[in-house]
XYZ file of C-alpha atoms in Angstrom:
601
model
C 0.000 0.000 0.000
C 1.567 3.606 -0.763
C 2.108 5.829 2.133
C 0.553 9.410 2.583
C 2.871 11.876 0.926
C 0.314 14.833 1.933
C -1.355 17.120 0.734
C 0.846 20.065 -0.195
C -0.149 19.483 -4.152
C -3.507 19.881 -4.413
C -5.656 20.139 -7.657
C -7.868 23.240 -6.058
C -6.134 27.112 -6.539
C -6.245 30.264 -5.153
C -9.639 32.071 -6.610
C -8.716 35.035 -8.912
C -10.227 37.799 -8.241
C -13.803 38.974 -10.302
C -14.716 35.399 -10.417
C -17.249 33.070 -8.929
C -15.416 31.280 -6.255
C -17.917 28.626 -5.793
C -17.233 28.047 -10.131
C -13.697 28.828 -9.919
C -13.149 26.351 -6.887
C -14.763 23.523 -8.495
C -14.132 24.364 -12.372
C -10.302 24.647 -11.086
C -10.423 21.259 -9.499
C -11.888 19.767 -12.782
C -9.265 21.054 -14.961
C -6.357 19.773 -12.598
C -8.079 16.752 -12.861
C -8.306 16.693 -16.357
C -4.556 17.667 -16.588
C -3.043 14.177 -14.157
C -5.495 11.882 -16.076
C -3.914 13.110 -19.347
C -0.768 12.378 -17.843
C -2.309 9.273 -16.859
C -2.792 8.612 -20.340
C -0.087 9.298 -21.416
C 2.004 7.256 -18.853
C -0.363 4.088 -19.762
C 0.996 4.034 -23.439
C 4.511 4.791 -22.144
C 4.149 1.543 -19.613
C 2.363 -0.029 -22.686
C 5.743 0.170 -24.638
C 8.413 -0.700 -21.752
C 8.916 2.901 -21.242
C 7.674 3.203 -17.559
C 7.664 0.815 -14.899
C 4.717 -0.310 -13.349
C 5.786 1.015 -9.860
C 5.843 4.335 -11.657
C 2.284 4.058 -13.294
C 1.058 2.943 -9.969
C 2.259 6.605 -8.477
C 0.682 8.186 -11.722
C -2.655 6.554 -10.842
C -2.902 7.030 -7.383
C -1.990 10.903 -8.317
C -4.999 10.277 -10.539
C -7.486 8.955 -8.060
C -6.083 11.879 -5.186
C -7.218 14.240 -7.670
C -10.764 12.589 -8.391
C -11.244 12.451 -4.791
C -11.188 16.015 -4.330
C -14.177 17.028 -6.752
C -15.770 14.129 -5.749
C -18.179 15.514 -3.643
C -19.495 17.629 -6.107
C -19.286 15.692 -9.283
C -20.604 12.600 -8.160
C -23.809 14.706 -6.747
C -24.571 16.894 -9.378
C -23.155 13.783 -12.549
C -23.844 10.676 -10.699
C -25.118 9.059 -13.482
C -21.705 9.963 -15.407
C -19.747 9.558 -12.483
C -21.172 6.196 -10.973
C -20.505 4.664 -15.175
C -18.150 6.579 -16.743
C -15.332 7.970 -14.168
C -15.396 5.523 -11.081
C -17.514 2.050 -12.165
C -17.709 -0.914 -9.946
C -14.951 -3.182 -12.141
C -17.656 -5.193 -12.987
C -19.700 -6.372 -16.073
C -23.147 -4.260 -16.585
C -26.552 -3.823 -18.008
C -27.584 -1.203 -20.050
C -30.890 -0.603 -21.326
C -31.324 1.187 -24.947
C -35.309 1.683 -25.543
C -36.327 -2.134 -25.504
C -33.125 -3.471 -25.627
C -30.337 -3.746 -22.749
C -26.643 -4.499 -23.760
C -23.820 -5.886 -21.706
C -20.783 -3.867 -21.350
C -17.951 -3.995 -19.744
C -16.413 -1.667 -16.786
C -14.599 0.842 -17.405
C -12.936 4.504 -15.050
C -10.775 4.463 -11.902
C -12.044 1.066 -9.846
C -11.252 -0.817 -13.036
C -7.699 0.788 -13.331
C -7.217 0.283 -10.009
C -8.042 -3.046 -9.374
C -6.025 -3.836 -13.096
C -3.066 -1.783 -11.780
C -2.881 -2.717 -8.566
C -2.747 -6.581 -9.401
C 0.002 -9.191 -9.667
C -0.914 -9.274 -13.806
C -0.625 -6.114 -14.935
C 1.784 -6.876 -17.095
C -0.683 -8.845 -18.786
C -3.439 -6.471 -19.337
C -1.382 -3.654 -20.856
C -3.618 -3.236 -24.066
C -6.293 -3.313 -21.561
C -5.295 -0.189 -19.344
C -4.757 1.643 -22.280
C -7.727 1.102 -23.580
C -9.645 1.609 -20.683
C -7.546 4.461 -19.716
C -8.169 6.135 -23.298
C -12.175 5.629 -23.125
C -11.606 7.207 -19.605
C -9.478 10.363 -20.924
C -12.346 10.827 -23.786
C -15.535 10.494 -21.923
C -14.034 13.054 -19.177
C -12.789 14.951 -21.869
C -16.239 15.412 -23.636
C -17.570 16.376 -19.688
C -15.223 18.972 -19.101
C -15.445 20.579 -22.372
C -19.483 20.542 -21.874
C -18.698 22.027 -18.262
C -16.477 25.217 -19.247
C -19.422 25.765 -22.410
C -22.700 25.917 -20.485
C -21.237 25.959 -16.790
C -21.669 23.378 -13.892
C -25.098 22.527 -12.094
C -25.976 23.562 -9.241
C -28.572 22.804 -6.619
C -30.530 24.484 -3.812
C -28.638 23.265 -1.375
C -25.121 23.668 -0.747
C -24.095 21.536 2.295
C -26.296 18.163 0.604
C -23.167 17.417 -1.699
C -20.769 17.463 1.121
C -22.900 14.881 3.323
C -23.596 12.606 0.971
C -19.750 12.248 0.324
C -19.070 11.625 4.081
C -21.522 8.582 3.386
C -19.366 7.817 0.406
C -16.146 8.353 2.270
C -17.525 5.763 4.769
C -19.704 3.073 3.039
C -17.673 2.928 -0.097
C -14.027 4.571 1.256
C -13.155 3.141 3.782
C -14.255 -0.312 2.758
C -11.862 -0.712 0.021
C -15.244 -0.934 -2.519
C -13.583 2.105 -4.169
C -10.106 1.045 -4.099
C -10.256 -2.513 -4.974
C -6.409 -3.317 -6.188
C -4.570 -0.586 -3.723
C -6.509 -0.532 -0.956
C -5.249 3.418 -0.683
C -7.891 4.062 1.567
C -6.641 6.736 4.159
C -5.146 9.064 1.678
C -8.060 8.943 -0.717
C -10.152 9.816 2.154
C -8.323 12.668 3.327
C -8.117 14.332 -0.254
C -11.470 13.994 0.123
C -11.563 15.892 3.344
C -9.073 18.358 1.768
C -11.572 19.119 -0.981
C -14.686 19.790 1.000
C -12.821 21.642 3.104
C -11.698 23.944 0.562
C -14.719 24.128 -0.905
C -16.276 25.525 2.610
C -13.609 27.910 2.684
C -14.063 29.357 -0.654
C -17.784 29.670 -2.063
C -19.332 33.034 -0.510
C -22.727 30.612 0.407
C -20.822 29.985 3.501
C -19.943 33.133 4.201
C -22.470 34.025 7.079
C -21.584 30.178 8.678
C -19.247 29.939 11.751
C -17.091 27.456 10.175
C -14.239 27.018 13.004
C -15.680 23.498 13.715
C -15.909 22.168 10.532
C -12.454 23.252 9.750
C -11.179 21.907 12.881
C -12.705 18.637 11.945
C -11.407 18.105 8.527
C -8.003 19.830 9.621
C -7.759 16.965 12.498
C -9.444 14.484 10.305
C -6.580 14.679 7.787
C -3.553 14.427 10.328
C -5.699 11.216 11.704
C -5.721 9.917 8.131
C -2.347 10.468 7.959
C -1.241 8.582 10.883
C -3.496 5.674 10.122
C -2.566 4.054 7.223
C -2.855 0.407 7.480
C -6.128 -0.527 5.102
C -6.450 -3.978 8.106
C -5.636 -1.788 11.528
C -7.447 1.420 10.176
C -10.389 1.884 13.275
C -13.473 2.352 11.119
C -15.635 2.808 14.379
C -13.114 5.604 16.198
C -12.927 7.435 12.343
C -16.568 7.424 12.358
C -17.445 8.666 15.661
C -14.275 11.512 16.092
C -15.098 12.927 12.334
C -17.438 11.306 9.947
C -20.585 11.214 12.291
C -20.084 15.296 13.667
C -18.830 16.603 10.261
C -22.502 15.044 9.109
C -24.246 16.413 12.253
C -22.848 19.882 11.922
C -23.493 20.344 8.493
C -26.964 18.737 8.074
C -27.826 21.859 11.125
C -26.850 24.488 8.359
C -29.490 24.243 5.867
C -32.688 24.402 5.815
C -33.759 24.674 1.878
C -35.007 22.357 -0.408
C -33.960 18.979 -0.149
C -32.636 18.331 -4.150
C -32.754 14.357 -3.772
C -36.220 13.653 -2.602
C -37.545 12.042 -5.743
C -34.114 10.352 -6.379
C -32.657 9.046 -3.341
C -33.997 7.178 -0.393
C -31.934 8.667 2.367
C -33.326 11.070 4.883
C -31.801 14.538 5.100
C -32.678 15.287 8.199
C -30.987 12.192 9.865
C -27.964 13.118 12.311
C -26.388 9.263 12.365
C -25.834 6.530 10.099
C -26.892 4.368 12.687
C -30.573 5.712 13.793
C -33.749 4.359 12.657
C -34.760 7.615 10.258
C -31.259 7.023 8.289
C -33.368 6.358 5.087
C -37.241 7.149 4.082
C -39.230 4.340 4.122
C -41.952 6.221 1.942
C -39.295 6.718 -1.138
C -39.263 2.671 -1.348
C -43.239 2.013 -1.577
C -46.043 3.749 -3.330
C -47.745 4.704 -0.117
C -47.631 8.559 0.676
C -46.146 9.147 4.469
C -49.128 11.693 4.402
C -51.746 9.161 4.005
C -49.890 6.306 6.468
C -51.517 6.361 9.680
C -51.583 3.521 12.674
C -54.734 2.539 11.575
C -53.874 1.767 8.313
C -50.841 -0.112 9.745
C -53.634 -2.526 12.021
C -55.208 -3.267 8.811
C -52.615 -4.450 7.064
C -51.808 -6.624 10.041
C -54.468 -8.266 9.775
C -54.626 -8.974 6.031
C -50.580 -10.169 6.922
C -52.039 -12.783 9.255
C -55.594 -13.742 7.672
C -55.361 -17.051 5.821
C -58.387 -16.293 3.836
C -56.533 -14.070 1.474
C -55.087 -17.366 -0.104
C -57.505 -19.513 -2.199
C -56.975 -22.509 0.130
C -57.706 -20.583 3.154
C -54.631 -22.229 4.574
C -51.756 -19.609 3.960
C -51.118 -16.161 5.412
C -48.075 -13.917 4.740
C -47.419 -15.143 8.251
C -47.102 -18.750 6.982
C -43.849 -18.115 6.143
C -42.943 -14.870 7.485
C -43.062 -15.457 11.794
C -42.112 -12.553 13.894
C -39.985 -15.011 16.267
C -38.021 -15.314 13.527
C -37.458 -11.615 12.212
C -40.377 -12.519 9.793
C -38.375 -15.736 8.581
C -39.715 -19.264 8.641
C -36.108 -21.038 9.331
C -36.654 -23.396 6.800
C -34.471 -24.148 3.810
C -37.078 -23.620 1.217
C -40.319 -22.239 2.230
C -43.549 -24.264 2.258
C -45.911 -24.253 -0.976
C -49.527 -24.335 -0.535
C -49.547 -27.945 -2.336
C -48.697 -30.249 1.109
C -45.096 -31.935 1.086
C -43.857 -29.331 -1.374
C -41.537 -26.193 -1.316
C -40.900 -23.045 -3.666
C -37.800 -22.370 -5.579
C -36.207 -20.856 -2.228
C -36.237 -19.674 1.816
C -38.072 -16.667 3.055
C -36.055 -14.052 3.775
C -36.382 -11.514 6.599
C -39.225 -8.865 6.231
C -37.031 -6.792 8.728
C -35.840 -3.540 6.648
C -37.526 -5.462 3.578
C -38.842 -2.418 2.864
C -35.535 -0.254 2.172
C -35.269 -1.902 -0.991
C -35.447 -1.117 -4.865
C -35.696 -4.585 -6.152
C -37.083 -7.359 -4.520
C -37.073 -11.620 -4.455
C -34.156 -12.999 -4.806
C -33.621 -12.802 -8.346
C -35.188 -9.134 -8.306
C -37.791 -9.603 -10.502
C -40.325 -7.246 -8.324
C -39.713 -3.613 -8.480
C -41.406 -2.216 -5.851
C -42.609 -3.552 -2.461
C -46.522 -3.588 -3.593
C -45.351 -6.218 -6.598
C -43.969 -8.338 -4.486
C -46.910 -9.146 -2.721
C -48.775 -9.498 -6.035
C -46.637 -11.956 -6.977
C -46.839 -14.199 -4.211
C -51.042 -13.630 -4.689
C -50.799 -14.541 -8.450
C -48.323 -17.858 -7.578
C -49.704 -21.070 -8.145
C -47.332 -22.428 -5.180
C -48.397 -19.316 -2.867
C -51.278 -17.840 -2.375
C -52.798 -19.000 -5.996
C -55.598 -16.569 -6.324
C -56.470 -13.336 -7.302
C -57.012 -9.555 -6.855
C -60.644 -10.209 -7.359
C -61.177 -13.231 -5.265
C -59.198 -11.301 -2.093
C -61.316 -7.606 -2.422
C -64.397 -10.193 -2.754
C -64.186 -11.797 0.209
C -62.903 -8.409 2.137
C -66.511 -6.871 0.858
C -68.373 -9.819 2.664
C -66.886 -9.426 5.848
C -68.071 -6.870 8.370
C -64.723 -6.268 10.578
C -63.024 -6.059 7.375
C -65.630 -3.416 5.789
C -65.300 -1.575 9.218
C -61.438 -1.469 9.446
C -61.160 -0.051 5.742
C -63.299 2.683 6.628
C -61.577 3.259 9.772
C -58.063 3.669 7.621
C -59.504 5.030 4.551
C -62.246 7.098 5.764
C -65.155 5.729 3.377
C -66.608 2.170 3.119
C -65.012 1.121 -0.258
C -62.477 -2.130 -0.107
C -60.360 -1.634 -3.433
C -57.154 -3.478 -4.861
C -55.330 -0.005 -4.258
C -56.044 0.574 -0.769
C -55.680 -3.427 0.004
C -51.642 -2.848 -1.578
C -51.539 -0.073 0.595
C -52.552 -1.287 3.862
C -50.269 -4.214 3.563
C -47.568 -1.798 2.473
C -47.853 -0.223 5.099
C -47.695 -2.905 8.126
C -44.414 -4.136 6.190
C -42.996 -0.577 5.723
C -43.213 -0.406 9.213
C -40.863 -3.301 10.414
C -37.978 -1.491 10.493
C -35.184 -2.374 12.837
C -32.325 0.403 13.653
C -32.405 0.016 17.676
C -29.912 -2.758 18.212
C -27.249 -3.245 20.224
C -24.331 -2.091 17.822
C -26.662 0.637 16.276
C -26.684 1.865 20.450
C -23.082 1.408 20.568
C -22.384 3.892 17.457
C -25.001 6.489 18.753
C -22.850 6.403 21.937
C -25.637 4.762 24.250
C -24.026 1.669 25.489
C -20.888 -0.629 25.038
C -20.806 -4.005 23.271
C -17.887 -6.509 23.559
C -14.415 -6.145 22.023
C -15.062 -8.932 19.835
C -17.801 -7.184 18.552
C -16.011 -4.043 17.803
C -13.090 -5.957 16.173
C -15.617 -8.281 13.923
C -17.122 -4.511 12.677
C -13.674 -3.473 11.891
C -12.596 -7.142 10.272
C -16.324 -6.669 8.265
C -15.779 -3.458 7.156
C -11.943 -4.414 6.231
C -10.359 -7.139 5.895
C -13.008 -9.329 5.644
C -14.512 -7.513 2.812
C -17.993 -7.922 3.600
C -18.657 -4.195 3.663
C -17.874 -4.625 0.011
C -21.263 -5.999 -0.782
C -23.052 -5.439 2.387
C -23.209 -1.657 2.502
C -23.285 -0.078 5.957
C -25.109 1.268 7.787
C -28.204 -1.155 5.952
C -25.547 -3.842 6.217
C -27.412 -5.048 2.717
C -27.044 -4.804 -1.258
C -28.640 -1.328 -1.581
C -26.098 0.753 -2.913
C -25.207 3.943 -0.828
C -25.067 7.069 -0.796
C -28.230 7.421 -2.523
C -29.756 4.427 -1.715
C -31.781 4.205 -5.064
C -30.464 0.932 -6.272
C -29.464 -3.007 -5.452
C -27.092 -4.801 -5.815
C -27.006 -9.016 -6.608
C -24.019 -10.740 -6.291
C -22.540 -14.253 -8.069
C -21.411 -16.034 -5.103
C -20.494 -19.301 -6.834
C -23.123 -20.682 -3.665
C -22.761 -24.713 -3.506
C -25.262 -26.777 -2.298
C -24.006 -27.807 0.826
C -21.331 -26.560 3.337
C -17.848 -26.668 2.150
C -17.051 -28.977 5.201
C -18.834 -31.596 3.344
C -16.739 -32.460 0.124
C -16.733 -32.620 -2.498
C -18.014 -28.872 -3.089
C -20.793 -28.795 -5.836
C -22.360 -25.529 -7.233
C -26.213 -25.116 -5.972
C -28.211 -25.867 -10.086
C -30.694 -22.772 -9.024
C -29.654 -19.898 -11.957
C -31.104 -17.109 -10.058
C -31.427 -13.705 -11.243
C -30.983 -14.718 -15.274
C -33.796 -16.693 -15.057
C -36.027 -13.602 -13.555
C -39.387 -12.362 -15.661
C -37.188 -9.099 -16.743
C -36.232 -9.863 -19.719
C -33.904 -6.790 -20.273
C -31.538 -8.721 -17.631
C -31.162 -11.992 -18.981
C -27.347 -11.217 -19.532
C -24.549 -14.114 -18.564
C -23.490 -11.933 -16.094
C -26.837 -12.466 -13.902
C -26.146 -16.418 -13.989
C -26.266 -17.933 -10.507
C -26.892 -14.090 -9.034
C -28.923 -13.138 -6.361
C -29.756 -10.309 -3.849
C -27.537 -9.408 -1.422
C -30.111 -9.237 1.694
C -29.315 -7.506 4.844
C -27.534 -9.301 7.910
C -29.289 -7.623 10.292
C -30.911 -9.879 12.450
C -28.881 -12.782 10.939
C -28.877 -14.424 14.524
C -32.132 -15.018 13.973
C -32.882 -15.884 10.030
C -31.071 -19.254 9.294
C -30.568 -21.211 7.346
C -28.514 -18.935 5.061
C -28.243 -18.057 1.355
C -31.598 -18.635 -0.800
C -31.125 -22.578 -0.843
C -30.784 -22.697 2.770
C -27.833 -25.321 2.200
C -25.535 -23.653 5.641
C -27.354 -24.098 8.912
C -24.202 -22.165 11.183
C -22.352 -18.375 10.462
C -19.916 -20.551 10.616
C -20.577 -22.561 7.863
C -21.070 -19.107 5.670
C -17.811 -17.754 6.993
C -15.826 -20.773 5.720
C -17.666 -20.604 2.393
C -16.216 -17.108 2.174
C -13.147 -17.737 3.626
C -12.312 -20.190 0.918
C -13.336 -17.693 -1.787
C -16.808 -18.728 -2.909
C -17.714 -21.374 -5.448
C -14.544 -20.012 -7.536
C -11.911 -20.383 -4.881
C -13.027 -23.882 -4.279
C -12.212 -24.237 -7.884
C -15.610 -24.728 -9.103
C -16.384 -23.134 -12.411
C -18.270 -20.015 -12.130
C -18.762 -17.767 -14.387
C -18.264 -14.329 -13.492
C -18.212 -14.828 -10.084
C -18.160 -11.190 -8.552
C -17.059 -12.378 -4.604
C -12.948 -12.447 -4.994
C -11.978 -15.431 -5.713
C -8.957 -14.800 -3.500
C -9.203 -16.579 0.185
C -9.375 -13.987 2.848
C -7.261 -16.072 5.426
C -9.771 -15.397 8.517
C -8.817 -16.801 11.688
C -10.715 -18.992 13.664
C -10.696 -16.320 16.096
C -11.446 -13.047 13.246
C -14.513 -15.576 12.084
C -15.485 -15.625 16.139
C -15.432 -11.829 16.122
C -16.788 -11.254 12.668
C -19.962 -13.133 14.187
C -19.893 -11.141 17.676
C -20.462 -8.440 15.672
C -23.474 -10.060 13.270
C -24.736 -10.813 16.604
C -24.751 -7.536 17.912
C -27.484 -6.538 15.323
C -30.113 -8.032 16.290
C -33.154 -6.153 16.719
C -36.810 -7.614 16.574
C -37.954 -4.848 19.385
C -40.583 -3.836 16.325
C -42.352 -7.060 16.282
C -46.047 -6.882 16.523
């Protein structure tokens, strides 16, 4: 990993005079950007040809990446569309839809040169940095250009960019999700810090702010970035509560004006901690309005969750496989069907946070929470009726004509208002309150094995990687608008018992949405939360690992690929992560320490 060499060569100037600092801050920071990654081109040809040595590209990259960092915050919230494909892409395969078409394309911007640079077989891939560092040169170059003729955009609200890249810094940052191949993590982060801070400093918004605290904070924040280093040793929880978690405080008490991301991001602006129940709006994720949403709308859809009726057998409730005990699972390997001695496809998993969620099933074939229950209505294993049957039998019954009038305030039992009652009792089973969430809001202590399994998960462990904090699931931070499935190369039993076999169940490429019915989506699936995982198993959609044990050796061997079965594109690293038996004892402390089923009702 490269040392700190600080931060005396930044890409941000001094503002001339007569100009708009808040432009001239930012615009400068583009163009010195613009000028290392043309040097980065040009030192990927020279490397290309034996003119450079790869130690020397490395330096030129990381130079690169420094400079990114610091116009991150405001690129990445005003472009995140360009940003999130063109400049800084996961380095992995992807969809993209063109009318009604989707095509898949490979990775391409700084993760992807990173990981390439960074790895024992770079020498190999020369044509491919070039290339990839060309594409990368052009597309920014066509940005910039576009930027200097018609000027940057700019929102209402000045101190939302800077917030949401403290939830970058720490979901995606610190994690090593953004620096897959160096691992650079500290100084990345504090050019980061270096480039807010500037920014604060410079655009005349801020003028009429007291800003002694936050400078103090990002001043200190970058000498503790400098002294901590080490991508394993790094103290994610001490980083978080001395400067990530008051730099978001303080700034989120600044502004009151419109909030710019309401209709494109699920997190809540108003929140003061990652780790409090409000962290994300549980309204963006449904079609229910928070406005409507009231407690007795929440008792009706309680009872339509535990009413066997609803089904055409008069057998199954949502309850049949979803039992508060359990955090709403059923602890069974594959769920029960409706037809006796059978199961579905797959396990229930937990309705706990289910709501905070973009996609949902496993293979993500529902888009919103009120099609996933239509689904299971429609199934032929589930509930095997209809729309029509359910509201028919509703309209016969007197306590349900009553409580529909009670929560919609007139006597009429529609399809609509039957989504949105159940919507609503699920939207509601949220579960931020548990032990470790206490611990980070600085209300009580948990175990040092729990604090060194967070640190071990969020590091080396890399489960942070795919399960984002603070949801500790596949939803992608820091706008919380998408998820994420992952090819685990799953087998069908625990890797204890050889030999290892891949699980036949194809998962997301064999979903109703046809658009994603790419290769790349072979043997995928959804990366749930573990939250409550104390309480959900059996684990993974087949239900094949009974202990967090058993998971913990599956990923400490490197998934399906590292036990050298063939899986194709396999996102989890094939690499083994060479846990200890007594990491894998605190990795689970800390799964343990997130239980919370307090919401159960």
């Amino acid at each position: 990993m490269m040392m700190m060499t600080g931060l005396a060569v930044m890409s941000f100037q001094s503002v001339d005079k007569g100009k708009s600092p808040e432009r001239d801050t930012v615009s400068t920071g583009l163009a010195g950007f613009k000028s290392v990654l043309e040097q980065l081109k040009s030192d990927a040809h020279r490397y290309s040809e034996g003119r450079l040595s790869l130690p020397e590209l490395r330096e030129s990259l990381r130079r690169t990446r420094n400079s990114f960092k610091e116009v991150e915050f405001y690129v990445a919230y005003h472009y995140p569309e360009f940003t999130k494909t063109h400049l800084n892409a996961a380095p992995l395969f992807h969809i993209e839809a063109a009318g009604t078409s989707a095509y898949t394309l490979p990775p391409e911007g700084l993760q992807v040169l990173d990981e390439m640079i960074f790895s024992d077989d770079a020498e190999a891939q020369k044509d491919k940095i070039v290339t990839i560092t060309d594409f990368l040169n052009n597309s920014y170059a066509g940005f910039y250009l576009n930027s200097v003729t018609n000027g940057l955009s700019k929102g209402n609200n000045r101190t939302l960019p800077l917030r949401i890249e403290l939830i970058r810094i720490y979901s995606l940052g610190i994690t090593g999700f953004d620096t897959p191949g160096s691992l650079n993590v500290s100084e990345e982060a504090a050019h980061a810090f270096a480039g807010m801070q500037k920014y604060l400093q410079d655009e005349p918004y801020f003028r009429n702010y007291n800003l002694q605290k936050t400078d103090r904070l990002f001043t200190e924040g970058i000498a503790y970035l400098s002294r901590h280093t080490g991508f394993e040793t790094f103290d994610r929880i001490e980083f978080y509560k001395l400067y990530i978690q008051p730099l978001y405080r303080e700034l989120g008490s600044w502004d009151g004006r419109p909030d710019d991301l309401k209709e494109f991001s699920g997190w809540n602006v108003g929140n003061e901690n990652f780790f409090s129940s409000d962290f994300l709006d549980p309204y963006f994720y449904t079609l229910l309005d928070k406005k409507e949403d009231s407690e007795a709308m929440q008792a009706l859809g309680k009872q339509i969750f535990y009413d066997p009726q609803i089904s055409e057998s008069g057998k199954m409730s949502c309850a049949t496989c979803h039992l508060p005990e359990n955090a709403f699972t059923d602890r069974k390997p594959k769920s029960s069907s409706n037809a006796e001695g059978k199961t579905v496809l797959r396990n229930a998993p937990s309705l706990y946070n289910a709501v905070f969620a973009k996609r949902f099933f496993y293979d993500l074939r529902a888009f919103y929470l009120e099609q996933q229950a239509e689904h299971v209505i429609y199934s032929q294993d589930e509930f095997n009726t209809s729309y029509e049957s359910i509201i028919g039998k509703l309209k016969k019954n007197p306590e349900y004509r009553r409580a529909f009038r009670k929560a919609f305030g007139n006597g009429q039992i529609s399809r609509q208002d039957f989504s949105k009652a159940l919507s609503s009792y699920v939207a509601s089973l949220y579960s931020y309150d548990s032990d470790f969430d206490r611990f980070m809001r600085n209300e009580k202590e948990i175990s040092g094995d729990a604090k060194k399994g967070f640190n071990l998960f969020m590091g080396k462990a890399n489960c942070a990687t795919c399960h984002f904090a603070p949801t500790f699931s596949g939803l992608v931070p820091p706008f919380f608008n998408e998820n994420e499935s992952e090819v685990l190369g799953i087998t069908a039993k625990p890797v204890s018992q050889k030999p290892p076999e891949l699980d036949t169940d194809r998962g997301r490429v064999g979903s109703p949405v046809k658009k994603e019915n790419s290769w790349i989506y072979e043997n995928s699936f959804k990366t749930v939360t573990v939250r409550n995982i104390a309480l959900t198993k059996p684990y993974f959609h087949n239900g094949a690992f009974n202990t967090l044990e058993e998971v913990m050796d599956f990923y400490n061997e490197g998934g399906g690929e590292g036990l050298g079965l063939p899986v194709k594109n396999q996102t989890l690293s094939p690499d083994k992560l060479n846990l200890s038996p007594a990491e894998i004892r605190q990795i689970i402390a800390f799964l343990n320490s997130l239980t919370d089923i307090s919401r159960a009702k």
